[in-house]
JSON list of C-alpha atoms in Angstrom, two decimals:
[
{"chain": "A", "resi": 1, "resn": "MET", "atom": "CA", "xyz": [0.00, 0.00, 0.00]},
{"chain": "A", "resi": 2, "resn": "VAL", "atom": "CA", "xyz": [1.34, 3.40, -0.97]},
{"chain": "A", "resi": 3, "resn": "ILE", "atom": "CA", "xyz": [0.23, 6.52, 0.87]},
{"chain": "A", "resi": 4, "resn": "ASP", "atom": "CA", "xyz": [0.27, 9.81, -1.02]},
{"chain": "A", "resi": 5, "resn": "PRO", "atom": "CA", "xyz": [2.02, 12.29, 1.31]},
{"chain": "A", "resi": 6, "resn": "GLY", "atom": "CA", "xyz": [0.25, 15.21, -0.39]},
{"chain": "A", "resi": 7, "resn": "SER", "atom": "CA", "xyz": [-3.25, 14.02, 0.48]},
{"chain": "A", "resi": 8, "resn": "ASN", "atom": "CA", "xyz": [-5.04, 15.34, 3.53]},
{"chain": "A", "resi": 9, "resn": "VAL", "atom": "CA", "xyz": [-6.66, 12.47, 5.44]},
{"chain": "A", "resi": 10, "resn": "ASN", "atom": "CA", "xyz": [-9.31, 14.74, 6.93]},
{"chain": "A", "resi": 11, "resn": "SER", "atom": "CA", "xyz": [-10.27, 16.35, 3.60]},
{"chain": "A", "resi": 12, "resn": "HIS", "atom": "CA", "xyz": [-12.55, 13.47, 2.50]},
{"chain": "A", "resi": 13, "resn": "GLY", "atom": "CA", "xyz": [-15.48, 15.05, 4.30]},
{"chain": "A", "resi": 14, "resn": "THR", "atom": "CA", "xyz": [-15.23, 18.30, 2.29]},
{"chain": "A", "resi": 15, "resn": "SER", "atom": "CA", "xyz": [-16.37, 18.79, -1.28]},
{"chain": "A", "resi": 16, "resn": "ALA", "atom": "CA", "xyz": [-12.78, 19.33, -2.41]},
{"chain": "A", "resi": 17, "resn": "GLY", "atom": "CA", "xyz": [-11.74, 16.10, -0.71]},
{"chain": "A", "resi": 18, "resn": "LYS", "atom": "CA", "xyz": [-14.59, 14.20, -2.34]},
{"chain": "A", "resi": 19, "resn": "ALA", "atom": "CA", "xyz": [-13.68, 15.59, -5.77]},
{"chain": "A", "resi": 20, "resn": "ARG", "atom": "CA", "xyz": [-10.05, 14.52, -5.28]},
{"chain": "A", "resi": 21, "resn": "GLN", "atom": "CA", "xyz": [-11.16, 11.06, -4.22]},
{"chain": "A", "resi": 22, "resn": "GLN", "atom": "CA", "xyz": [-13.47, 10.72, -7.26]},
{"chain": "A", "resi": 23, "resn": "ASN", "atom": "CA", "xyz": [-10.71, 11.88, -9.63]},
{"chain": "A", "resi": 24, "resn": "ALA", "atom": "CA", "xyz": [-8.27, 9.39, -8.13]},
{"chain": "A", "resi": 25, "resn": "THR", "atom": "CA", "xyz": [-10.83, 6.60, -8.54]},
{"chain": "A", "resi": 26, "resn": "LYS", "atom": "CA", "xyz": [-11.44, 7.57, -12.20]},
{"chain": "A", "resi": 27, "resn": "SER", "atom": "CA", "xyz": [-7.68, 7.65, -12.87]},
{"chain": "A", "resi": 28, "resn": "ASP", "atom": "CA", "xyz": [-7.26, 4.20, -11.33]},
{"chain": "A", "resi": 29, "resn": "GLU", "atom": "CA", "xyz": [-10.13, 2.79, -13.39]},
{"chain": "A", "resi": 30, "resn": "GLN", "atom": "CA", "xyz": [-8.64, 4.21, -16.60]},
{"chain": "A", "resi": 31, "resn": "GLY", "atom": "CA", "xyz": [-5.14, 3.05, -15.72]},
{"chain": "A", "resi": 32, "resn": "LEU", "atom": "CA", "xyz": [-3.95, 6.66, -15.47]},
{"chain": "A", "resi": 33, "resn": "ALA", "atom": "CA", "xyz": [-2.92, 6.64, -11.84]},
{"chain": "A", "resi": 34, "resn": "SER", "atom": "CA", "xyz": [0.40, 8.16, -11.00]},
{"chain": "A", "resi": 35, "resn": "PRO", "atom": "CA", "xyz": [3.31, 5.73, -10.50]},
{"chain": "A", "resi": 36, "resn": "SER", "atom": "CA", "xyz": [3.30, 6.41, -6.76]},
{"chain": "A", "resi": 37, "resn": "THR", "atom": "CA", "xyz": [-0.27, 5.12, -6.39]},
{"chain": "A", "resi": 38, "resn": "LYS", "atom": "CA", "xyz": [-0.08, 2.08, -8.68]},
{"chain": "A", "resi": 39, "resn": "GLN", "atom": "CA", "xyz": [0.55, -1.20, -6.93]},
{"chain": "A", "resi": 40, "resn": "GLN", "atom": "CA", "xyz": [3.72, -2.99, -7.90]},
{"chain": "A", "resi": 41, "resn": "PRO", "atom": "CA", "xyz": [3.62, -6.77, -8.45]},
{"chain": "A", "resi": 42, "resn": "ALA", "atom": "CA", "xyz": [4.30, -8.62, -5.25]},
{"chain": "A", "resi": 43, "resn": "GLU", "atom": "CA", "xyz": [7.58, -10.43, -4.94]},
{"chain": "A", "resi": 44, "resn": "SER", "atom": "CA", "xyz": [7.24, -14.14, -4.45]},
{"chain": "A", "resi": 45, "resn": "ASP", "atom": "CA", "xyz": [7.85, -15.45, -0.98]},
{"chain": "A", "resi": 46, "resn": "SER", "atom": "CA", "xyz": [9.50, -18.75, -0.22]},
{"chain": "A", "resi": 47, "resn": "VAL", "atom": "CA", "xyz": [9.54, -20.99, 2.80]},
{"chain": "A", "resi": 48, "resn": "SER", "atom": "CA", "xyz": [12.10, -23.61, 3.65]},
{"chain": "A", "resi": 49, "resn": "LEU", "atom": "CA", "xyz": [11.62, -26.24, 6.31]},
{"chain": "A", "resi": 50, "resn": "SER", "atom": "CA", "xyz": [14.31, -27.55, 8.61]},
{"chain": "A", "resi": 51, "resn": "SER", "atom": "CA", "xyz": [15.20, -31.23, 8.67]},
{"chain": "A", "resi": 52, "resn": "ALA", "atom": "CA", "xyz": [13.45, -31.57, 12.05]},
{"chain": "A", "resi": 53, "resn": "SER", "atom": "CA", "xyz": [10.20, -30.18, 10.65]},
{"chain": "A", "resi": 54, "resn": "LEU", "atom": "CA", "xyz": [10.45, -32.50, 7.65]},
{"chain": "A", "resi": 55, "resn": "SER", "atom": "CA", "xyz": [10.91, -35.45, 10.01]},
{"chain": "A", "resi": 56, "resn": "ILE", "atom": "CA", "xyz": [7.88, -34.36, 12.02]},
{"chain": "A", "resi": 57, "resn": "ALA", "atom": "CA", "xyz": [5.83, -34.13, 8.83]},
{"chain": "A", "resi": 58, "resn": "LYS", "atom": "CA", "xyz": [6.83, -37.70, 7.87]},
{"chain": "A", "resi": 59, "resn": "ILE", "atom": "CA", "xyz": [5.93, -38.99, 11.33]},
{"chain": "A", "resi": 60, "resn": "GLU", "atom": "CA", "xyz": [2.58, -37.20, 11.23]},
{"chain": "A", "resi": 61, "resn": "SER", "atom": "CA", "xyz": [1.75, -38.79, 7.88]},
{"chain": "A", "resi": 62, "resn": "LYS", "atom": "CA", "xyz": [2.62, -42.26, 9.21]},
{"chain": "A", "resi": 63, "resn": "ILE", "atom": "CA", "xyz": [0.44, -41.68, 12.27]},
{"chain": "A", "resi": 64, "resn": "ALA", "atom": "CA", "xyz": [-2.43, -40.60, 10.04]},
{"chain": "A", "resi": 65, "resn": "GLU", "atom": "CA", "xyz": [-2.11, -43.86, 8.09]},
{"chain": "A", "resi": 66, "resn": "THR", "atom": "CA", "xyz": [-2.35, -46.04, 11.20]},
{"chain": "A", "resi": 67, "resn": "SER", "atom": "CA", "xyz": [-5.67, -47.14, 12.62]},
{"chain": "A", "resi": 68, "resn": "ASP", "atom": "CA", "xyz": [-6.87, -46.34, 16.12]},
{"chain": "A", "resi": 69, "resn": "ILE", "atom": "CA", "xyz": [-8.65, -49.70, 16.22]},
{"chain": "A", "resi": 70, "resn": "ASP", "atom": "CA", "xyz": [-6.90, -52.98, 16.87]},
{"chain": "A", "resi": 71, "resn": "THR", "atom": "CA", "xyz": [-8.67, -54.98, 14.17]},
{"chain": "A", "resi": 72, "resn": "ALA", "atom": "CA", "xyz": [-7.05, -58.26, 15.25]},
{"chain": "A", "resi": 73, "resn": "LYS", "atom": "CA", "xyz": [-8.47, -57.85, 18.75]},
{"chain": "A", "resi": 74, "resn": "VAL", "atom": "CA", "xyz": [-11.89, -56.93, 17.36]},
{"chain": "A", "resi": 75, "resn": "ASP", "atom": "CA", "xyz": [-11.86, -60.06, 15.19]},
{"chain": "A", "resi": 76, "resn": "ARG", "atom": "CA", "xyz": [-10.94, -62.25, 18.20]},
{"chain": "A", "resi": 77, "resn": "ILE", "atom": "CA", "xyz": [-13.79, -60.81, 20.25]},
{"chain": "A", "resi": 78, "resn": "LYS", "atom": "CA", "xyz": [-16.26, -61.22, 17.37]},
{"chain": "A", "resi": 79, "resn": "THR", "atom": "CA", "xyz": [-15.27, -64.84, 16.97]},
{"chain": "A", "resi": 80, "resn": "SER", "atom": "CA", "xyz": [-15.65, -65.45, 20.73]},
{"chain": "A", "resi": 81, "resn": "VAL", "atom": "CA", "xyz": [-19.08, -63.78, 20.82]},
{"chain": "A", "resi": 82, "resn": "ASP", "atom": "CA", "xyz": [-20.29, -65.66, 17.72]},
{"chain": "A", "resi": 83, "resn": "SER", "atom": "CA", "xyz": [-19.17, -68.99, 19.14]},
{"chain": "A", "resi": 84, "resn": "GLY", "atom": "CA", "xyz": [-20.65, -68.26, 22.59]},
{"chain": "A", "resi": 85, "resn": "ASN", "atom": "CA", "xyz": [-17.26, -68.45, 24.32]},
{"chain": "A", "resi": 86, "resn": "TYR", "atom": "CA", "xyz": [-16.91, -64.75, 25.20]},
{"chain": "A", "resi": 87, "resn": "GLN", "atom": "CA", "xyz": [-17.03, -64.28, 28.96]},
{"chain": "A", "resi": 88, "resn": "ILE", "atom": "CA", "xyz": [-17.45, -60.97, 30.71]},
{"chain": "A", "resi": 89, "resn": "ASP", "atom": "CA", "xyz": [-15.56, -60.45, 33.96]},
{"chain": "A", "resi": 90, "resn": "SER", "atom": "CA", "xyz": [-18.04, -58.23, 35.83]},
{"chain": "A", "resi": 91, "resn": "GLY", "atom": "CA", "xyz": [-15.70, -57.99, 38.84]},
{"chain": "A", "resi": 92, "resn": "ALA", "atom": "CA", "xyz": [-12.91, -56.52, 36.73]},
{"chain": "A", "resi": 93, "resn": "ILE", "atom": "CA", "xyz": [-15.32, -54.03, 35.16]},
{"chain": "A", "resi": 94, "resn": "ALA", "atom": "CA", "xyz": [-16.62, -52.98, 38.59]},
{"chain": "A", "resi": 95, "resn": "ASN", "atom": "CA", "xyz": [-13.08, -52.53, 39.96]},
{"chain": "A", "resi": 96, "resn": "THR", "atom": "CA", "xyz": [-12.08, -50.40, 37.00]},
{"chain": "A", "resi": 97, "resn": "LEU", "atom": "CA", "xyz": [-15.17, -48.21, 37.39]},
{"chain": "A", "resi": 98, "resn": "LEU", "atom": "CA", "xyz": [-14.45, -47.74, 41.10]},
{"chain": "A", "resi": 99, "resn": "GLN", "atom": "CA", "xyz": [-10.81, -46.80, 40.42]},
{"chain": "A", "resi": 100, "resn": "GLU", "atom": "CA", "xyz": [-11.85, -44.21, 37.85]},
{"chain": "A", "resi": 101, "resn": "GLU", "atom": "CA", "xyz": [-14.45, -42.79, 40.24]},
{"chain": "A", "resi": 102, "resn": "GLN", "atom": "CA", "xyz": [-11.83, -42.46, 42.99]},
{"chain": "A", "resi": 103, "resn": "GLN", "atom": "CA", "xyz": [-9.45, -40.67, 40.61]},
{"chain": "A", "resi": 104, "resn": "LEU", "atom": "CA", "xyz": [-12.17, -38.17, 39.70]},
{"chain": "A", "resi": 105, "resn": "GLY", "atom": "CA", "xyz": [-12.82, -37.82, 43.40]}
]
């Protein structure tokens, strides 16, 4: 952004300020703006990553590929339930619930 040092910021409320603003807008639309008000093409920016950040990116992609579900364990439980051999240890479940309740306290 280029600021014209000759413009008065507070003059936009006056008729002279409005006329200047309209003339500047017309010049911009017609491509006749002065060189100080035309925007120059932006230079391209570049980013380079360190070897540590590249390693982190590789690890993150590997983690994203892995499943949160142990499918082998799920298959074993399904097989046990289907065959009628799956047994629930209600005592172990109760103990775990009590331990969690005590931790929440």
